[in-house]
Amino acid sequence: MTSRLKIALLSAAISGVVLVAFGWVAGLLISRQKLESVDTEIRSLGVRHPGWIANRGNYQRLDEALEFIFGEAHQNQVILLVKDAGAAVLHTSAGWPQELEPAKLDCQLETDTNAVTVGVSAGAGAGLGRGRGGMGRGLGPGGGGGQVTFTKVPKFQTVITSRGEWRLGMLGTADTTLVIGLNYAAPRAELNRIRNAFLLALPLALALVGLGGWVVAGRALHPLTTIAATAERITARGLDQRIPDSGESPEASRVVQVLNRMMDRLEASFRQATRFSADASHELKTPLTVMQGELENALQLAAPGSPEQQLFSNLIEETQRLKTITRSLLLLAQADAGQLKLVLEPVDWSAELDAMIEDARVLAAAARLQVEVDLPPHLRVEADRTLLQTALFNLLSNAIKYNELDGKISIRLHVMANQTVFSIGNTGPGIPEADRPKIFDRFFRGDRGNSPAVDGLGLGLSLAREIVRAHGGELSLQESRPGWTVFSVTLPTEMTPV
């Protein structure tokens, strides 16, 4: 998962948590506000129509008063219950739900120190207000004047019946408790609509937040993309590459400046090391050549079979070894600096390989190695003859040295599209998996297995690869397993039969 996608998903997740928490809190507040609004309406009904409990004995007229005040649909909107001080039911309205047993209602109210006294007009026959919150002289059944004092602290609760959800308010005087219930269907429906609208809008909001996070992350990570693209172009031959500073943010600019300064130091150090290797290798060529000449002269003057002759012979071998190392290091230094000069000419690669294979057969005969060859005749290529011979000889030499008695070497050259592929395989212990990433490192020499006498510098494969790359090709380990190892050389040069 990319960092950009992670940022977008994290933005959506965090926003989702915040929105859900906000929606939950907002839902609680709205629900509470709705309940308080209904409770206020219940209080208002009790205060505006005190006649409901003012005159005992006239409760049979309450339904008529409700119908007059609220219309014929009052049974679905308002229900009433009146109890005396002993909790005996004095009256229940016609619309009171049967499953809501009055005896089970907790109508015990605490005394209110701020009691409200409501006047009742004398001779009032019925309430004159209209609607739940009518502001007229809404009175219940009359029969005489007087006052009603609500001496108890009102209590409210929500109950659910088969006819719907009701909000009950309990208002009490010294000797009577009035229970007013309002249908909670309309407020509940409104709350459900708000909830559903929020749930429908939530995915869209999260998608927009995720999209915004994707866009913002893309802009924020754009400098990293530029840095990565530039870093991929930086090689030993392209150390002059630098990361452009887009100036999109101070932080990104700071990183770009630090990386550019680091690459300046790396380039300077690499150039210095390359120049030292090239200069040292070049300066060693002359004294080594002089030493080899002097030793060869001394070898000719030494008595045959004498210790001096053996000593001079060993010194000549070591001098030749030093010359080989010096030449290899010089070629590698030139390749690192991009200054490996190729003298290109038409080369009959088939003939060159055939000649080298004849020499390899002589070396392979000592280990009784079988050499299998598949070479199309007369394939030409534009190449540096000397350097290409060096690369191929290193591969043939390794195939012989890291082989086994009575083993096999397979050499194959074929043309594929506009590429030519040279592959060489040999029997042997194979290359351990842990050593495979390091086989092209300079001076690396892996486990020689059961061949302690195998000689080498650890430069052959790295030098061969640099030569092949200088020709625009690639040298790679194609296969390695116990008993069989294959290296392949691929050149993009178009080769045609003569």
mmCIF file of C-alpha atoms in Angstrom, residues 190-336:
data_model
loop_
_atom_site.group_PDB
_atom_site.id
_atom_site.type_symbol
_atom_site.label_atom_id
_atom_site.label_comp_id
_atom_site.label_asym_id
_atom_site.label_seq_id
_atom_site.Cartn_x
_atom_site.Cartn_y
_atom_site.Cartn_z
ATOM 1 C CA GLU A 190 -38.381 13.793 12.586
ATOM 2 C CA LEU A 191 -35.451 12.368 14.555
ATOM 3 C CA ASN A 192 -35.420 9.316 12.270
ATOM 4 C CA ARG A 193 -35.373 11.539 9.205
ATOM 5 C CA ILE A 194 -32.407 13.458 10.601
ATOM 6 C CA ARG A 195 -30.615 10.204 11.434
ATOM 7 C CA ASN A 196 -31.251 8.701 7.991
ATOM 8 C CA ALA A 197 -30.124 11.873 6.259
ATOM 9 C CA PHE A 198 -26.914 11.814 8.311
ATOM 10 C CA LEU A 199 -26.273 8.131 7.508
ATOM 11 C CA LEU A 200 -26.831 8.776 3.810
ATOM 12 C CA ALA A 201 -24.545 11.804 3.785
ATOM 13 C CA LEU A 202 -21.791 10.116 5.845
ATOM 14 C CA PRO A 203 -20.400 7.834 3.052
ATOM 15 C CA LEU A 204 -20.400 10.729 0.605
ATOM 16 C CA ALA A 205 -18.611 12.938 3.119
ATOM 17 C CA LEU A 206 -16.016 10.209 3.796
ATOM 18 C CA ALA A 207 -15.489 9.697 0.065
ATOM 19 C CA LEU A 208 -14.934 13.423 -0.400
ATOM 20 C CA VAL A 209 -12.541 13.506 2.557
ATOM 21 C CA GLY A 210 -10.664 10.483 1.182
ATOM 22 C CA LEU A 211 -10.471 12.096 -2.260
ATOM 23 C CA GLY A 212 -9.249 15.325 -0.702
ATOM 24 C CA GLY A 213 -6.662 13.384 1.301
ATOM 25 C CA TRP A 214 -5.552 11.630 -1.903
ATOM 26 C CA VAL A 215 -5.104 14.960 -3.705
ATOM 27 C CA VAL A 216 -3.353 16.647 -0.767
ATOM 28 C CA ALA A 217 -1.098 13.612 -0.235
ATOM 29 C CA GLY A 218 -0.221 13.620 -3.919
ATOM 30 C CA ARG A 219 0.836 17.256 -3.765
ATOM 31 C CA ALA A 220 2.690 16.698 -0.492
ATOM 32 C CA LEU A 221 4.534 13.619 -1.816
ATOM 33 C CA HIS A 222 5.316 15.107 -5.221
ATOM 34 C CA PRO A 223 8.805 16.222 -4.092
ATOM 35 C CA LEU A 224 9.513 12.632 -2.986
ATOM 36 C CA THR A 225 8.537 11.388 -6.445
ATOM 37 C CA THR A 226 10.951 13.866 -7.983
ATOM 38 C CA ILE A 227 13.679 12.818 -5.560
ATOM 39 C CA ALA A 228 13.112 9.116 -6.359
ATOM 40 C CA ALA A 229 13.132 9.737 -10.130
ATOM 41 C CA THR A 230 16.385 11.678 -9.884
ATOM 42 C CA ALA A 231 17.978 9.100 -7.578
ATOM 43 C CA GLU A 232 17.203 6.338 -10.087
ATOM 44 C CA ARG A 233 19.196 8.212 -12.716
ATOM 45 C CA ILE A 234 22.230 8.568 -10.464
ATOM 46 C CA THR A 235 24.853 5.967 -11.361
ATOM 47 C CA ALA A 236 28.627 5.874 -11.439
ATOM 48 C CA ARG A 237 28.374 7.541 -14.835
ATOM 49 C CA GLY A 238 25.692 10.010 -13.822
ATOM 50 C CA LEU A 239 26.822 11.455 -10.515
ATOM 51 C CA ASP A 240 26.297 14.952 -11.883
ATOM 52 C CA GLN A 241 22.511 14.514 -11.594
ATOM 53 C CA ARG A 242 20.859 16.837 -9.074
ATOM 54 C CA ILE A 243 17.335 17.080 -7.706
ATOM 55 C CA PRO A 244 15.454 20.180 -8.891
ATOM 56 C CA ASP A 245 14.008 22.324 -6.118
ATOM 57 C CA SER A 246 10.368 23.053 -6.949
ATOM 58 C CA GLY A 247 9.947 25.328 -3.918
ATOM 59 C CA GLU A 248 6.559 23.781 -3.108
ATOM 60 C CA SER A 249 7.299 23.669 0.612
ATOM 61 C CA PRO A 250 10.154 24.717 2.914
ATOM 62 C CA GLU A 251 10.451 21.171 4.270
ATOM 63 C CA ALA A 252 10.826 19.619 0.812
ATOM 64 C CA SER A 253 13.298 22.304 -0.214
ATOM 65 C CA ARG A 254 15.372 21.565 2.870
ATOM 66 C CA VAL A 255 15.477 17.837 2.037
ATOM 67 C CA VAL A 256 16.400 18.568 -1.586
ATOM 68 C CA GLN A 257 19.239 20.873 -0.521
ATOM 69 C CA VAL A 258 20.624 18.295 1.930
ATOM 70 C CA LEU A 259 20.490 15.509 -0.683
ATOM 71 C CA ASN A 260 22.108 17.676 -3.356
ATOM 72 C CA ARG A 261 24.953 18.598 -1.017
ATOM 73 C CA MET A 262 25.363 14.923 -0.138
ATOM 74 C CA MET A 263 25.580 14.035 -3.842
ATOM 75 C CA ASP A 264 28.159 16.790 -4.316
ATOM 76 C CA ARG A 265 30.329 15.145 -1.680
ATOM 77 C CA LEU A 266 29.730 11.668 -3.133
ATOM 78 C CA GLU A 267 30.651 12.839 -6.619
ATOM 79 C CA ALA A 268 33.826 14.504 -5.401
ATOM 80 C CA SER A 269 34.850 11.422 -3.394
ATOM 81 C CA PHE A 270 34.053 9.055 -6.244
ATOM 82 C CA ARG A 271 35.947 11.148 -8.771
ATOM 83 C CA GLN A 272 38.925 11.253 -6.440
ATOM 84 C CA ALA A 273 38.874 7.500 -5.837
ATOM 85 C CA THR A 274 38.458 6.759 -9.549
ATOM 86 C CA ARG A 275 41.265 9.111 -10.480
ATOM 87 C CA PHE A 276 43.523 7.538 -7.850
ATOM 88 C CA SER A 277 42.803 4.015 -9.105
ATOM 89 C CA ALA A 278 43.421 5.006 -12.701
ATOM 90 C CA ASP A 279 46.603 6.941 -11.888
ATOM 91 C CA ALA A 280 47.976 4.213 -9.615
ATOM 92 C CA SER A 281 47.255 1.494 -12.165
ATOM 93 C CA HIS A 282 48.801 3.534 -14.941
ATOM 94 C CA GLU A 283 51.925 4.366 -12.939
ATOM 95 C CA LEU A 284 52.434 0.713 -11.943
ATOM 96 C CA LYS A 285 52.498 -0.544 -15.517
ATOM 97 C CA THR A 286 55.977 0.685 -16.320
ATOM 98 C CA PRO A 287 57.843 -0.557 -13.205
ATOM 99 C CA LEU A 288 56.072 -3.922 -13.417
ATOM 100 C CA THR A 289 57.104 -4.269 -17.052
ATOM 101 C CA VAL A 290 60.705 -3.403 -16.126
ATOM 102 C CA MET A 291 60.649 -5.901 -13.231
ATOM 103 C CA GLN A 292 59.319 -8.628 -15.470
ATOM 104 C CA GLY A 293 62.063 -7.966 -18.056
ATOM 105 C CA GLU A 294 64.811 -8.012 -15.451
ATOM 106 C CA LEU A 295 63.490 -11.213 -13.908
ATOM 107 C CA GLU A 296 63.320 -12.897 -17.299
ATOM 108 C CA ASN A 297 66.939 -11.950 -17.966
ATOM 109 C CA ALA A 298 67.990 -13.254 -14.539
ATOM 110 C CA LEU A 299 66.043 -16.452 -15.205
ATOM 111 C CA GLN A 300 67.998 -17.047 -18.415
ATOM 112 C CA LEU A 301 71.327 -16.479 -16.637
ATOM 113 C CA ALA A 302 70.512 -18.766 -13.718
ATOM 114 C CA ALA A 303 71.841 -22.304 -13.736
ATOM 115 C CA PRO A 304 69.262 -24.841 -14.890
ATOM 116 C CA GLY A 305 67.574 -26.524 -11.949
ATOM 117 C CA SER A 306 69.133 -24.189 -9.409
ATOM 118 C CA PRO A 307 67.187 -22.602 -6.528
ATOM 119 C CA GLU A 308 67.722 -19.225 -8.153
ATOM 120 C CA GLN A 309 65.987 -20.356 -11.319
ATOM 121 C CA GLN A 310 62.967 -21.556 -9.316
ATOM 122 C CA LEU A 311 62.915 -18.288 -7.353
ATOM 123 C CA PHE A 312 63.051 -16.147 -10.501
ATOM 124 C CA SER A 313 60.301 -18.248 -12.095
ATOM 125 C CA ASN A 314 58.024 -17.732 -9.082
ATOM 126 C CA LEU A 315 58.748 -14.005 -9.095
ATOM 127 C CA ILE A 316 57.864 -13.767 -12.778
ATOM 128 C CA GLU A 317 54.512 -15.461 -12.098
ATOM 129 C CA GLU A 318 53.747 -13.043 -9.280
ATOM 130 C CA THR A 319 54.804 -10.094 -11.425
ATOM 131 C CA GLN A 320 52.504 -11.268 -14.191
ATOM 132 C CA ARG A 321 49.736 -11.582 -11.611
ATOM 133 C CA LEU A 322 50.350 -7.988 -10.502
ATOM 134 C CA LYS A 323 50.249 -6.813 -14.123
ATOM 135 C CA THR A 324 46.908 -8.566 -14.594
ATOM 136 C CA ILE A 325 45.497 -6.946 -11.459
ATOM 137 C CA THR A 326 46.816 -3.545 -12.535
ATOM 138 C CA ARG A 327 45.288 -3.851 -15.998
ATOM 139 C CA SER A 328 41.940 -4.972 -14.553
ATOM 140 C CA LEU A 329 41.865 -2.110 -12.063
ATOM 141 C CA LEU A 330 42.693 0.381 -14.797
ATOM 142 C CA LEU A 331 39.857 -0.902 -16.983
ATOM 143 C CA LEU A 332 37.424 -0.821 -14.041
ATOM 144 C CA ALA A 333 38.472 2.721 -13.117
ATOM 145 C CA GLN A 334 37.924 3.837 -16.699
ATOM 146 C CA ALA A 335 34.522 2.136 -16.749
ATOM 147 C CA ASP A 336 33.506 3.822 -13.497
#
